[in-house]
Structures are given as C-alpha cells and as structure tokens.
Coordinates of C-alpha atoms in Angstrom, one line a residue:
Chain A
M1 CA 3.5 0.7 -38.5
A2 CA 1.6 1.6 -41.9
E3 CA 0.0 -0.9 -43.3
L4 CA 2.0 -1.8 -46.1
S5 CA 0.2 -1.0 -49.7
A6 CA -0.9 -2.5 -53.0
F7 CA 2.6 -0.6 -54.6
N8 CA 5.3 -1.5 -51.8
F9 CA 8.6 -2.9 -52.3
R10 CA 8.5 -6.4 -51.5
P11 CA 11.5 -8.4 -51.5
G12 CA 12.3 -12.1 -52.9
S13 CA 14.9 -13.8 -54.8
S14 CA 12.7 -14.2 -58.2
V15 CA 13.5 -13.6 -61.5
L16 CA 11.9 -10.2 -61.6
H17 CA 13.4 -9.0 -58.6
G18 CA 17.6 -9.6 -60.1
L19 CA 16.7 -8.0 -63.3
D20 CA 18.6 -4.4 -63.9
V21 CA 16.5 -1.5 -63.5
R22 CA 17.2 -0.3 -66.5
F23 CA 15.8 -2.2 -68.8
K24 CA 12.6 -2.9 -66.2
L25 CA 12.7 0.8 -67.1
L26 CA 12.1 -0.2 -70.9
F27 CA 10.0 -2.9 -70.0
L28 CA 7.2 -1.0 -68.8
V29 CA 7.6 2.1 -71.2
L30 CA 8.0 -0.6 -73.9
I31 CA 4.9 -3.0 -73.3
S32 CA 2.8 0.4 -71.7
V33 CA 3.4 1.5 -76.1
T34 CA 2.9 -1.7 -77.3
S35 CA -0.7 -2.5 -75.6
L36 CA -1.8 0.7 -76.9
K37 CA -1.6 -1.2 -80.2
A38 CA -3.2 -4.7 -79.0
Y39 CA -5.7 -6.6 -80.1
P40 CA -8.5 -9.1 -78.1
V41 CA -6.1 -12.4 -78.7
S42 CA -3.0 -10.6 -78.2
L43 CA -4.4 -8.6 -75.1
S44 CA -5.1 -12.2 -73.2
V45 CA -1.1 -13.4 -73.9
L46 CA -0.1 -10.1 -72.4
T47 CA -2.8 -10.2 -69.1
L48 CA -1.4 -14.0 -68.6
V49 CA 2.3 -13.4 -68.8
L50 CA 1.7 -10.2 -66.3
V51 CA -0.3 -12.2 -64.2
A52 CA 2.1 -15.0 -64.3
A53 CA 5.1 -12.7 -63.5
L54 CA 3.5 -11.1 -61.0
L55 CA 2.4 -14.9 -59.2
H56 CA 6.0 -15.7 -59.8
A57 CA 7.2 -12.5 -57.9
Q58 CA 5.4 -13.9 -55.2
R59 CA 2.4 -11.3 -55.1
S60 CA -0.3 -13.8 -54.4
L61 CA -4.0 -13.0 -56.5
K62 CA -5.5 -10.9 -54.2
S63 CA -3.0 -8.4 -53.4
I64 CA -3.5 -7.4 -57.3
F65 CA -7.4 -7.1 -57.2
K66 CA -6.8 -4.9 -54.4
A67 CA -4.6 -2.3 -56.3
F68 CA -7.8 -3.0 -58.9
R69 CA -9.5 -1.5 -56.0
Y70 CA -9.9 2.3 -56.9
L71 CA -9.0 1.6 -60.5
I72 CA -12.6 0.4 -60.9
V73 CA -14.7 3.7 -60.3
L74 CA -12.8 4.6 -63.7
L75 CA -12.9 1.8 -65.4
A76 CA -17.0 1.9 -65.2
F77 CA -16.6 5.6 -65.9
I78 CA -13.9 5.1 -69.2
F79 CA -16.4 1.8 -70.3
F80 CA -19.8 3.7 -70.1
A81 CA -18.3 6.9 -71.7
R82 CA -17.6 4.8 -74.5
A83 CA -20.3 2.5 -75.3
L84 CA -22.5 5.4 -75.1
S85 CA -20.9 7.8 -77.6
V86 CA -19.5 4.9 -80.4
P87 CA -21.3 5.1 -83.5
G88 CA -22.8 1.5 -84.2
S89 CA -25.4 -0.5 -83.9
A90 CA -27.7 -0.4 -81.8
V91 CA -28.2 -3.5 -78.3
I92 CA -29.9 -1.0 -76.0
E93 CA -32.5 1.7 -76.5
F94 CA -33.4 4.3 -74.2
K95 CA -35.2 7.6 -75.6
A96 CA -32.7 9.5 -76.7
V97 CA -29.4 7.2 -75.1
S98 CA -28.1 4.5 -77.0
I99 CA -25.7 1.8 -76.3
T100 CA -24.1 0.4 -79.5
R101 CA -22.6 -2.7 -79.9
E102 CA -19.1 -1.1 -81.1
G103 CA -19.0 0.8 -78.2
I104 CA -19.1 -2.1 -76.2
Y105 CA -16.2 -3.1 -77.8
H106 CA -14.3 0.0 -77.9
G107 CA -15.3 0.2 -74.5
A108 CA -13.5 -2.5 -73.3
M109 CA -10.6 -2.7 -75.3
V110 CA -9.8 0.3 -73.8
C111 CA -10.4 -0.6 -70.0
W112 CA -8.8 -3.8 -71.4
R113 CA -5.4 -1.8 -72.1
L114 CA -5.3 0.5 -69.0
V115 CA -5.5 -2.8 -67.2
I116 CA -2.3 -3.7 -68.7
V117 CA -0.4 -0.2 -68.4
V118 CA -1.4 -1.1 -64.3
L119 CA 0.1 -4.7 -63.6
T120 CA 3.3 -4.2 -65.9
G121 CA 3.7 -0.9 -62.8
L122 CA 2.0 -3.3 -60.2
A123 CA 5.4 -5.4 -61.6
F124 CA 7.5 -2.6 -61.9
V125 CA 7.1 -1.6 -58.2
S126 CA 6.9 -4.5 -56.5
T127 CA 10.1 -6.1 -57.3
T128 CA 12.4 -2.9 -57.5
R129 CA 14.0 -1.1 -54.0
P130 CA 13.7 3.0 -54.6
S131 CA 17.3 3.2 -54.2
E132 CA 17.2 1.3 -57.5
I133 CA 14.8 3.8 -59.1
K134 CA 17.1 6.6 -57.7
A135 CA 20.5 5.0 -60.0
A136 CA 18.2 4.3 -62.6
V137 CA 16.9 7.7 -63.1
E138 CA 20.0 9.1 -62.0
W139 CA 21.6 7.0 -64.7
L140 CA 18.9 7.8 -67.7
L141 CA 19.2 12.1 -66.4
N142 CA 23.5 12.3 -66.2
P143 CA 23.2 12.5 -70.9
F144 CA 21.5 15.5 -70.2
P145 CA 23.7 18.7 -69.2
F146 CA 22.2 21.2 -67.0
I147 CA 19.9 19.3 -65.1
P148 CA 20.8 18.3 -61.9
S149 CA 20.3 14.4 -62.1
K150 CA 22.0 13.8 -58.6
R151 CA 19.5 15.6 -56.8
I152 CA 16.3 14.8 -58.7
A153 CA 16.8 11.1 -58.1
T154 CA 17.1 11.9 -54.3
M155 CA 13.9 13.9 -54.8
M156 CA 11.9 10.9 -56.4
S157 CA 13.0 8.2 -54.0
L158 CA 11.8 10.8 -51.6
V159 CA 8.6 10.8 -53.4
V160 CA 8.5 7.6 -53.2
R161 CA 9.5 7.1 -49.4
F162 CA 6.8 10.1 -47.9
I163 CA 4.0 8.5 -50.5
P164 CA 3.2 5.7 -47.7
V165 CA 4.0 8.1 -44.7
I166 CA 1.0 10.8 -46.2
F167 CA -0.9 7.5 -46.0
D168 CA -0.3 6.3 -42.3
Q169 CA -0.5 10.2 -40.7
A170 CA -4.1 10.9 -42.1
R171 CA -5.2 7.4 -40.5
E172 CA -3.2 8.7 -37.4
T173 CA -5.0 12.1 -37.1
A174 CA -8.5 10.8 -38.0
D175 CA -8.0 8.7 -35.3
A176 CA -7.0 11.1 -33.2
Q177 CA -9.8 12.9 -34.0
R178 CA -12.1 9.9 -33.7
A179 CA -11.2 9.8 -30.3
R180 CA -12.1 13.5 -29.4
G181 CA -15.6 12.8 -30.2
V182 CA -15.1 14.5 -34.1
D183 CA -18.2 12.2 -34.6
N184 CA -21.1 14.5 -33.2
R185 CA -20.2 17.3 -35.7
K186 CA -22.2 17.2 -38.8
N187 CA -20.7 19.8 -40.5
P188 CA -18.3 18.7 -42.8
V189 CA -16.7 21.8 -43.5
Y190 CA -15.2 22.3 -40.2
R191 CA -14.1 18.3 -39.9
L192 CA -12.4 18.7 -43.1
Q193 CA -10.7 21.8 -42.0
K194 CA -9.8 19.6 -38.6
L195 CA -8.5 17.2 -40.3
G196 CA -6.8 19.0 -43.1
I197 CA -4.5 21.0 -41.6
P198 CA -3.6 19.2 -38.5
L199 CA -2.7 16.4 -40.8
M200 CA -0.6 19.1 -43.6
R201 CA 0.9 20.3 -40.4
R202 CA 2.4 16.9 -39.4
T203 CA 2.9 15.7 -42.3
F204 CA 5.4 19.4 -42.7
E205 CA 7.3 19.0 -39.1
R206 CA 7.8 15.2 -40.5
A207 CA 9.6 16.1 -43.2
D208 CA 11.3 18.7 -41.8
K209 CA 13.2 16.4 -38.9
L210 CA 13.3 14.1 -41.6
A211 CA 16.1 17.0 -43.0
V212 CA 17.8 17.7 -39.8
A213 CA 18.2 14.0 -39.7
M214 CA 19.9 14.1 -42.9
E215 CA 21.6 17.2 -42.2
A216 CA 22.7 16.0 -38.8
R217 CA 24.7 12.7 -40.9
C218 CA 26.3 14.9 -43.2
Y219 CA 24.2 14.1 -46.7
S220 CA 25.2 15.7 -49.1
E221 CA 25.0 14.9 -53.5
N222 CA 28.4 13.4 -53.8
R223 CA 27.1 9.8 -52.3
T224 CA 28.0 5.8 -54.1
D225 CA 24.6 4.7 -55.0
P226 CA 24.4 0.7 -55.8
G227 CA 25.9 -0.6 -59.1
L228 CA 23.8 -1.0 -61.9
R229 CA 25.3 -4.2 -63.8
A230 CA 24.0 -5.7 -67.0
G231 CA 24.0 -9.6 -67.4
L232 CA 23.2 -11.7 -69.9
R233 CA 20.0 -12.7 -68.0
D234 CA 19.1 -8.8 -69.0
W235 CA 19.3 -9.3 -72.5
T236 CA 17.7 -12.0 -72.5
A237 CA 14.9 -10.6 -71.3
L238 CA 15.5 -7.6 -73.3
F239 CA 15.0 -10.2 -76.5
V240 CA 12.4 -12.2 -74.8
V241 CA 10.1 -9.1 -74.4
I242 CA 10.5 -7.3 -77.6
C243 CA 10.0 -11.0 -79.6
L244 CA 6.5 -10.6 -77.3
C245 CA 6.0 -6.7 -78.4
M246 CA 6.3 -8.0 -82.0
F247 CA 3.7 -10.6 -82.0
I248 CA 1.6 -8.1 -80.2
V249 CA 2.3 -5.3 -82.9
V250 CA 1.8 -7.8 -86.6
Chain B
M1 CA 23.4 28.0 -43.9
I2 CA 22.7 27.7 -47.7
A3 CA 23.1 24.2 -48.5
A4 CA 20.9 24.0 -45.1
K5 CA 17.9 25.9 -46.6
Q6 CA 18.7 24.1 -49.9
L7 CA 18.3 21.0 -48.4
H8 CA 15.1 21.9 -46.5
M9 CA 13.3 23.5 -50.2
T10 CA 14.4 19.7 -51.5
V11 CA 12.5 17.6 -48.6
Y12 CA 9.4 19.3 -49.0
A13 CA 9.9 20.1 -52.7
S14 CA 9.7 16.3 -52.9
L15 CA 6.4 15.7 -49.5
L16 CA 4.6 17.8 -52.1
A17 CA 4.9 16.2 -54.7
A18 CA 3.9 13.0 -53.0
L19 CA 1.1 15.3 -51.3
T20 CA 0.1 15.9 -55.1
A21 CA 0.2 11.4 -55.7
A22 CA -1.4 10.7 -52.8
G23 CA -3.9 14.0 -53.5
A24 CA -4.8 12.1 -57.1
Y25 CA -5.6 9.1 -55.3
L26 CA -8.7 10.9 -52.8
A27 CA -11.5 12.0 -54.6
I28 CA -14.3 13.8 -52.8
P29 CA -17.7 12.9 -54.4
I30 CA -19.5 16.4 -54.4
G31 CA -21.3 17.1 -57.3
P32 CA -21.4 15.5 -60.3
V33 CA -17.9 15.2 -61.1
P34 CA -15.8 14.1 -58.3
I35 CA -13.6 16.7 -56.5
I36 CA -9.6 15.5 -57.2
L37 CA -7.4 16.9 -54.8
Q38 CA -4.7 17.1 -57.1
N39 CA -5.0 20.2 -58.5
L40 CA -5.1 21.6 -54.6
F41 CA -1.5 20.9 -53.7
I42 CA -0.3 22.2 -57.5
F43 CA -1.1 25.9 -55.9
L44 CA 0.1 25.5 -52.3
S45 CA 3.6 23.8 -54.7
G46 CA 3.4 27.5 -55.3
L47 CA 1.9 29.1 -53.0
L48 CA 4.6 27.5 -49.8
L49 CA 7.7 27.2 -52.1
G50 CA 7.8 30.0 -54.9
S51 CA 8.5 29.6 -58.8
K52 CA 11.8 27.7 -58.2
W53 CA 11.5 24.6 -55.5
G54 CA 7.3 24.6 -57.1
V55 CA 8.4 24.7 -60.5
A56 CA 10.7 21.4 -59.2
S57 CA 8.1 19.7 -57.4
V58 CA 5.3 19.5 -59.8
G59 CA 8.8 18.2 -62.7
V60 CA 9.8 15.2 -60.3
Y61 CA 6.0 15.2 -60.1
L62 CA 5.4 14.4 -63.3
L63 CA 8.9 12.8 -64.4
A64 CA 7.9 10.3 -61.7
G65 CA 5.0 9.6 -63.6
A66 CA 5.9 9.5 -67.2
L67 CA 8.4 6.7 -65.7
G68 CA 5.6 5.0 -64.7
L69 CA 5.6 5.2 -61.2
P70 CA 1.5 5.2 -60.2
V71 CA 1.1 9.0 -59.4
F72 CA -1.3 10.1 -61.3
A73 CA -5.1 10.1 -60.9
G74 CA -7.3 7.0 -60.3
G75 CA -3.4 4.6 -60.5
V76 CA -2.8 4.7 -64.4
A77 CA 0.5 5.7 -64.5
G78 CA 3.3 5.1 -67.3
I79 CA 4.7 7.5 -70.4
G80 CA 1.3 7.2 -73.0
R81 CA -0.7 9.5 -70.1
F82 CA 0.4 12.8 -71.2
A83 CA -0.4 11.7 -75.6
G84 CA -4.1 10.9 -73.5
P85 CA -6.9 13.3 -72.9
T86 CA -5.5 14.8 -69.8
G87 CA -2.1 15.0 -71.2
G88 CA -2.9 18.6 -71.5
Y89 CA -3.7 19.6 -68.0
L90 CA -0.1 17.0 -67.2
L91 CA 2.0 19.5 -69.2
G92 CA -0.1 22.9 -67.6
F93 CA 0.6 22.4 -64.2
L94 CA 4.1 23.3 -65.0
P95 CA 3.8 27.1 -65.9
A96 CA 0.9 27.2 -64.2
V97 CA 3.1 26.8 -60.6
Y98 CA 5.4 29.0 -62.4
V99 CA 3.3 32.1 -62.9
I100 CA 1.3 31.2 -58.9
G101 CA 5.1 31.2 -57.6
W102 CA 6.5 34.4 -59.0
I103 CA 2.5 36.3 -58.3
T104 CA 2.7 35.0 -54.8
E105 CA 7.2 36.2 -54.3
R106 CA 6.3 39.5 -55.6
T107 CA 2.8 40.1 -53.4
R108 CA 2.7 40.5 -49.3
K109 CA 1.1 37.5 -48.5
R110 CA -2.2 38.0 -48.1
A111 CA -5.3 36.3 -48.4
V112 CA -6.6 38.5 -52.0
S113 CA -2.3 37.8 -53.7
D114 CA -3.1 34.6 -53.0
V115 CA -6.5 33.8 -54.7
L116 CA -5.7 36.0 -57.9
A117 CA -2.2 34.2 -58.2
M118 CA -4.3 30.8 -57.6
V119 CA -6.9 32.0 -60.2
C120 CA -4.0 33.2 -62.8
G121 CA -2.7 29.3 -62.3
S122 CA -6.3 27.4 -62.8
L123 CA -7.1 29.5 -65.8
I124 CA -3.1 28.5 -67.3
I125 CA -4.2 24.5 -66.2
Y126 CA -7.1 25.0 -68.7
A127 CA -5.7 26.9 -71.7
F128 CA -3.8 23.2 -71.5
G129 CA -6.0 21.4 -71.3
V130 CA -8.6 22.4 -73.2
T131 CA -7.1 23.1 -76.2
W132 CA -5.3 19.4 -75.9
L133 CA -8.2 17.8 -75.5
K134 CA -9.8 20.1 -78.5
T135 CA -7.3 19.4 -80.6
L136 CA -7.3 15.7 -79.4
T137 CA -10.7 14.7 -80.3
G138 CA -11.1 17.2 -82.7
M139 CA -15.0 18.6 -80.7
T140 CA -15.3 22.2 -81.4
L141 CA -14.1 24.7 -78.3
A142 CA -18.3 25.7 -76.7
N143 CA -18.5 21.2 -76.7
T144 CA -15.0 20.8 -75.3
L145 CA -15.3 23.7 -72.8
A146 CA -19.0 21.3 -71.5
V147 CA -16.4 18.5 -70.7
G148 CA -12.9 19.0 -69.8
M149 CA -13.3 23.2 -68.0
Y150 CA -17.7 23.9 -66.8
P151 CA -18.0 20.7 -64.6
F152 CA -14.5 21.3 -62.7
I153 CA -14.6 25.2 -62.0
L154 CA -17.2 24.9 -58.7
G155 CA -14.5 22.1 -57.7
D156 CA -11.8 24.4 -58.6
A157 CA -13.2 27.1 -56.1
L158 CA -13.8 25.2 -53.4
K159 CA -9.8 24.2 -53.9
I160 CA -8.9 28.0 -53.5
A161 CA -10.8 28.6 -50.4
A162 CA -9.0 25.3 -49.0
A163 CA -5.3 26.6 -50.3
V164 CA -5.6 29.9 -48.4
P165 CA -6.3 28.4 -45.1
I166 CA -3.5 25.6 -45.7
A167 CA -0.9 28.3 -46.6
K168 CA -1.6 30.8 -44.4
A169 CA -1.3 27.4 -41.1
L170 CA 2.0 26.6 -43.6
R171 CA 4.0 29.3 -44.5
P172 CA 5.4 29.4 -40.2
V173 CA 6.3 26.2 -40.7
I174 CA 8.4 25.6 -44.3
N175 CA 10.1 29.9 -43.4
R176 CA 12.0 29.0 -39.9

C-alpha cells in the first residue's frame, strides 16, 4: 500500500473541501500572481491566512513541514544565488565574493514568495478530489474548439493517479533488489540499470493492466462527471480572496 | 481495435507525463549541478510514443503544471513558472518531443537514430531555454550559455546514454 504523500487528497468537511473547484482554481492563480507583488507585511498576512486555512482543513503542521523537505535545497540555492549577485552594501566579504544586505533581503523575498505558492498548491491539492480537478479542467477547456477537452481531462486525472503508483513501484523494486543482495554490488551504473529498467517495465505493465480494465468496463468519453455548482459560499469566498489580493497589491 | 489502441496510448501518455513529474522530484547528485530526470522522460515520451502522442503527453504535463499541480522541478508549480527564468526550457519541451518523435517514426528504431533524435531534441530545448533566459536576465550570450547550458551537457549525455537501453526494453511492451 502506498504511503500517502504530502500532495494527496485527504477527505474532510472543511470550508475548503466544500468550495467549488473552479473557484479554488481561480484562487490558486490569483494568489500565486499577487504574491509576486507582495512585500514583508502583506507576505506575513498571506502566510498566516494560508497556514490557518491548511490547519482548518485538518492538515497537521508536521505534514506541512514534510512537504517542504525536498524544496529546502532549492530554496537555499536560490537564496545564496541572490545574496551573492545583487550589488549593495556588503555584510560579509571574502576575497572577490561579498554577501550584500540588499542581496539577503532580495533572496529572502524570493524564497518567501515561492513558499507561498507551494502552500497554496498544497491547500488546493489536499482538499480537492482528482475527479473534481478533472471536471474543472473539462469546464475550462470546453469553450475552445478543436481541443478534445474530455480526453485531456481524463489524462490529467490519470497523471494525478499515477504519481503515487510510480513511487510505490520504485520502493517495491528497490526492496526486491535489496533482498537479493544488490548492496554487495558497488558499481552505481550496474545498480541503476538493474533498478531502472525493471521499474519502467513494471510501471508500464501496470498501465497496460489499467487500460485493459478501462476497456473491459466499456470506458468511453461520454460519461457523467461530478456536477459543478457555485453557491453563495463560493461567491463570498471569491470576494474575500479578491479583497486579500487588493490589500497585497496596494 | 482502433479505439482500444487509442485508449492504450492515452494511458501510456498519461503514465509518461506522471513519470516526468516524478522525475522532476528525483535528483541524482553527480557533479556541480544535480541531474534532474525530467528531460530523460521527455526524451522517452518522444521515443516511445511518437510525435503525436508525445506532444499530448508533454502538453498534459505542462497544463497540469500551469494549473498549479506540483509537477515541476522542486515541486514548485503555477502558471508563474512559465514567466520565470526556466520557462523557456519548459516551452522548449513541446517542439523537442515532436522532433524526437518525428525522427524515430521515420527511421528504423536503432540506437544510432535514437541518439541522433535526442541530440536534436536537446538542442531545441537549449535554443528555447537559453534565448528566454537571455532576454529575461539581460546577460551576454556567453554568460547565459555558461549558466544555462554548459553545466548540463554532461548530464544530458548521461541521460541520452540511459534512454537508449530503456527505450529498447520498453518498445516491445508498448507495441504489442
């Protein structure tokens, strides 16, 4: 059984779970775009709001931190790249390299904004069912002619479905190889080859089984999707988010 | 039969898009710049699915990223990524996968033609990525190349070398 990754849907009954997907998608775009214009005061407000929303959606602080595990290296890299490259009054100087105050401020701002974007994404993905995402994508692509919106929406929800399957399969294959003593082989090329090719084969075979199963259940592109309904609550939420964004930009 | 084949290709294209997303998370720390497996799977989409379904796979991947699903390198997503410094590489994936697919469809599927296709693909990705990086940052061409291309060439050579045996092992599974 696959361990739930940080970016999986968790059922719940919070306000975020109840909102219309299209509105949530719009909020996602709005908040990501406005965060690019935000400065320390408004960024702190935004962070507090997002963390409160995540806690309300029954996510523990621990699982939020876990989501940032992989991101920390990237953030550190961006921070130092900025700190070293922006000219200004130097704080630390070492030979030709100097870390400037402006650089530190700049780097911190950029990293903070990235954190905001990831928090927003986390709030969206963990409160929205893949089938709802599919319905929203379909609704979004429907007005465009010549785009097979049904098929694209199906593919999108398959992508969301496959990601945990891949990690699950990778762990299974690695376990199987460890049981056969692959640790005794020091050659990294040999080990990658013996891990990579079976892993790819297995995931493709699983995909094949899924396609056969869909076929056996008479999959077709004409099917009923979960209904999208926008109520008073969604419009109120939209109003609140727009106010928040105005506050940030001004 | 045609519908069944189409359904299979739909599922495979989704799987490759998911693998690309997973590859954006896995970094192998060799050398100064970590190797990110993302474009290995872009290459494989072209080699295994051909031009049409390869483009579909990469397009779905990019759309998922634009909508804010966490599928790009470092898990950072959102439409803002296309305007960011690495946006050119992301857009370059689309023509690259088309060309890789186009070349493999017209040659006998041998290692030599695969390598040729992938070299063309990487050149296209760099052409888009470096141009965009240059206009965005205003660096000179030599500087942009030093930041946005030279550090990755070794990694790309390794990825191309890895893609050949993988494609060879998977083609029988797909073209059954």
